[in-house]
Amino acid sequence: MGKGFYISKPLGFVLFGLGVGAVLTIFALSVVYSQEKRKNEVNARDGTRMVTTAAPHSTSAPSNEPWDKYRLPDTLLPEYYNVTLWPRLVPDEQGMYIFTGKSGVALTCVKETNLIIIHSNELNFTLTSEMHHAKLTGLGGTSAPVILKTWFQIQTQFMVILLKEKLQVGKSYWLYMEFHGELSDDLGGFYRSQYTENGVKKVVATTQMQPTAARNAFPCFDEPSMKAVFHLTLLHSAGTVALANGMELGTENVTIDDQEVLQTRFEPTEKMSTYLLAFVISEFTNLRSPPEANIRIWGRREAIESGQGDYALSVTFPILKYLENYYNTTYPLSKSDQVALPDFAAGAMENWGLVTYREQSLFYDPKVSSNEDKEWVVTVITHELAHMWFGNLVTMRWWNDLWLNEGFASYVSYLGADYAEPTWNIKDLMVLQQVQRAFGVDALVSSHPLSSREDEVITPDQIDQLFDTITYSKGAAVLRMLSEFLTESAFAKGLHNYLHEYAYSNTVYTDLWKKLQEVVDADSSIQLPASINEIMNRWILQMGFPVVTIDTRTGSISQQHFLIQPDAVVDKPSDYNYEWFVPVTWMKSGSNMGQHWLLTKTASYEPMKTDTDWLLANLNVAGYYRVNYDPQNWERLLTQLTADHKVIPVLNRGQIIDDAFNLARAQIINITLALRTTKYLYEEKEYIPWESAIRNLEYFFLMFDRTEVYGPLQTYLQRKVKPLFDHFKVITSNWTRKPPRYMDQYNQINAVSMACKTGVKGCSELTRMWYRQWMKNPDSNPIPPNLKITVYCNAIAAGGVEEWDFGWQMFKNSTIAAEAEKLLYGLSCTKEPWLLNRYLEFTIEPNLVRKQDVTFAIVYISGNVIGQPLVWDFVRANWEHITKDYDDGSFFFGRLIQGITKKFSTEFDLQQLQRFKEDIAASSFSFGTQAIEQAIEQTKANIKWVSENKVQVMNWLIEQSA
Ligand SMILES: *[C@@H]1O[C@H](CO)[C@@H](O)[C@H](O)[C@H]1NC(C)=O
Ligand SMILES: *[C@@H]1O[C@H](CO)[C@@H](O)[C@H](O)[C@H]1NC(C)=O
Ligand SMILES: *[C@@H]1O[C@H](CO)[C@@H](O)[C@H](O)[C@H]1NC(C)=O
Ligand SMILES: *[C@@H]1O[C@H](CO)[C@@H](O)[C@H](O)[C@H]1NC(C)=O
Ligand SMILES: [Zn+2]
């Protein structure tokens, strides 16, 4: 699935600079999965039985029957399916949207058995004349055994067919079924999405199969290694168009049950996994270019006709060509469709040949959308297209290797985007968007290794929970490190060999190591201290990452597991516990570079010794580790920053700040040393160092915005940001032009938002002026797209009901998802409690705010100092209602709870949280308790941090303005 499965990136990312999402770098998203796993392991170690968790399905099946296990038996293999589906885009007499279907699967018996176990979930079957739910015939002259009985195992989501005699090894059979199901609006399986066009409601039937919902559309062997060919036929009404993984073969009029419908048949798919299937029936229109490449961009007519798909169209073909070249493997399919859907849970989904997207992941309108929106589009498209080979052509054997699939696509998305937009330097952003984000989560005791054992990930809930920051961002960071120390060309060569050898089949991650090792062995210019397997296992099989400490007085160098809470104890027993093999790159005083592999806990390395030069390690943050130095070297680095910061590479300027703040949080260095890394910022104009500083300082705002530290903090930052604000005023000719450099366009957002936040003169006036102009003439928004979020937020905060109502009206009128999201955030910035309360009420009206956006809206409101207590009351009062109506996966609760509690830093907050946990535990509906436990852990850490640092921070800030 596309990145953004767990966070809406355009906002999650943009708002880092604006005070909403920044805690991510320091704090975890709710990594419920790891907690659950830790519990199980602890219990297993204690010799007690594994406890069942809060998840609705438990692993502890009462019996040992094959249908009570979650994994399919290894007796049967599917060869191909013939599937016909007919979704109804109008409700039936009961008001239900349904689909009907019939499907057959040719299966081959590979081990003798008298059972057929096939996935099926929430489908109702039509009984055959023999009163069974399925019909079995032999293929190729074989005769089929008689069916004794068929039934459904609800918990394991199986249909079970018991046969009178055994199936014969080597023989093939045809299993045929007719069924119907609900086309619900839960964003999973075969579901419906809705939008309005010219005042008319339109319904779209679409799918989201990954990870385990193909079984909700038709009975199938729904595991990634059960690859098969799919022959698909869709029935649909006149005026709609049907799409699937394969190209349409033709559409004809047919009459079924006295109804005239269109029947579209599709070319058979390649041999593929069920989770990559997709079908879309809609009134969408498309763009196509170049004609011979069969690349189409689909979406709402209004959006396509107004040009919102043009950017996607212009980059898709080049990216596909880039990837063909990168993998040195031709695109394996005859077409590539990209479809933008009005309702979509993830960022996008890499269905083979029919990629589905959230609208803001595919649509871009230069008049209204910002740089981030554009960058999001190009990186999501690359991410998904990267999967067409890596993931789709070659697929992980089981979900425990999801990290390789997602980490890889996340990494490669920057390479393809860099090709499509070469002037952006977008690869640099990987450090902020992936490496630093992964550091934040992976520094917690509740983190988990990238790779899990196959038997640790069994149930659909366990699989869902793997889609987290570790999987995506740490996966990307670790693969980037690998590619850097192998060289990009050797990495790509290994990939090509891997794709070539395992095409149309399944792998485990060591298969990739094997192919890369072959490249290394054949290339004497690559020198590694150990095999790829040995090096990489240390990064993959154990959680966390090291902080490398260099003492330039002695040349000693050492490593230590970096944990953000210094007194935290990793209570997970792990049989894999080794020093990391760390590629330590370094430079001295701007020249004199080198690399040294640190393989042991400590080592002595003469070239690291220096008396006068400053030493800087982890150049361009290519390695997945933090760095600490002896005090003298820190001083030399700080001196260099103030004297001439440009001598230090820009990525490392960001790293120095980010490492320092995190080392201080872990009590490895003093908090004032961290604050001192920001002193030179009045001279800094670059985005990455500023962004690193703002993200880290965001925690100070969260903890202190209701305390006496707030004033001095404002004064200090105001001085740092004022030169930046003035700089942008100049290079934009008094805010009338866009800064020419891409990274400057980003940093302009920081300049304006920080200036407004800290009260730099001229900022609030600027934002209010723009907003007022817009209110006067709603048809022409004068606000530069990049600055919209900041301007909306600040103008609405400074205004009253009139400004708010105007924003709300614009939100409701907006036909552009990216624009709506910005307003959704801006509306949360008002300082009027009654407006915030009314906004909260609006969020749970499905007609007013889309389900997919509800958590974001609630979390935004809670980011507002005044909104936070309102949200907390609201969520507690409506918990049952919210959780019942918005169950789109457990990450929903994590996101909500994490967002609402991020400012919690007092004993009183903690007590309330604990009481809430008890109330929920006592109620009948106890979903979300894991997330609450994490919030409790976090609140305790906040309390401790505030008590240890408040006075020091306060004094240091006051000293600076003396
Ligand atoms: C499945 O569909 C294909 C293509 O339409 C057809 O050739 C084949 O005979 C069908 N198989 C069975 C068993 O009906
Ligand atoms: C399937 O059957 C169940 C039980 O009879 C019923 O509640 C449900 O509505 C049915 N689903 C559909 C889509 O007809
Ligand atoms: C189906 O029938 C309608 C008229 O009933 C006709 O306009 C249309 O062209 C036909 N479509 C196909 C694919 O034959
Ligand atoms: C691409 O693959 C072909 C066939 O496997 C191989 O002969 C060729 O050397 C590869 N090209 C590059 C640049 O690696
Ligand atoms: Zn993905």
CSV table of C-alpha atoms in Angstrom, one decimal, residues 152 183 197 264 269 353 398 485 500 518 572 594 620 707 718 735 814 881 916 924:
chain,number,residue,atom,x,y,z
A,152,PHE,CA,-18.2,-21.5,7.3
A,183,LEU,CA,-21.1,-3.2,-1.2
A,197,GLU,CA,-21.5,16.0,-9.6
A,264,THR,CA,-17.2,-6.1,-19.8
A,269,THR,CA,-4.1,-11.3,-15.5
A,353,GLY,CA,-2.2,-2.6,-13.6
A,398,TRP,CA,4.1,-14.0,3.6
A,485,PHE,CA,27.4,1.4,0.9
A,500,HIS,CA,14.7,-12.0,-13.1
A,518,GLU,CA,26.5,-12.4,-6.0
A,572,LYS,CA,11.5,-8.3,25.3
A,594,GLY,CA,36.8,8.6,5.1
A,620,ASN,CA,24.6,13.1,4.5
A,707,THR,CA,3.4,27.7,31.1
A,718,GLN,CA,11.2,35.4,17.1
A,735,TRP,CA,5.3,38.3,-1.2
A,814,SER,CA,-14.4,22.7,-2.5
A,881,HIS,CA,-20.3,6.1,19.1
A,916,PHE,CA,-10.6,6.8,30.9
A,924,SER,CA,-18.7,-3.6,26.7
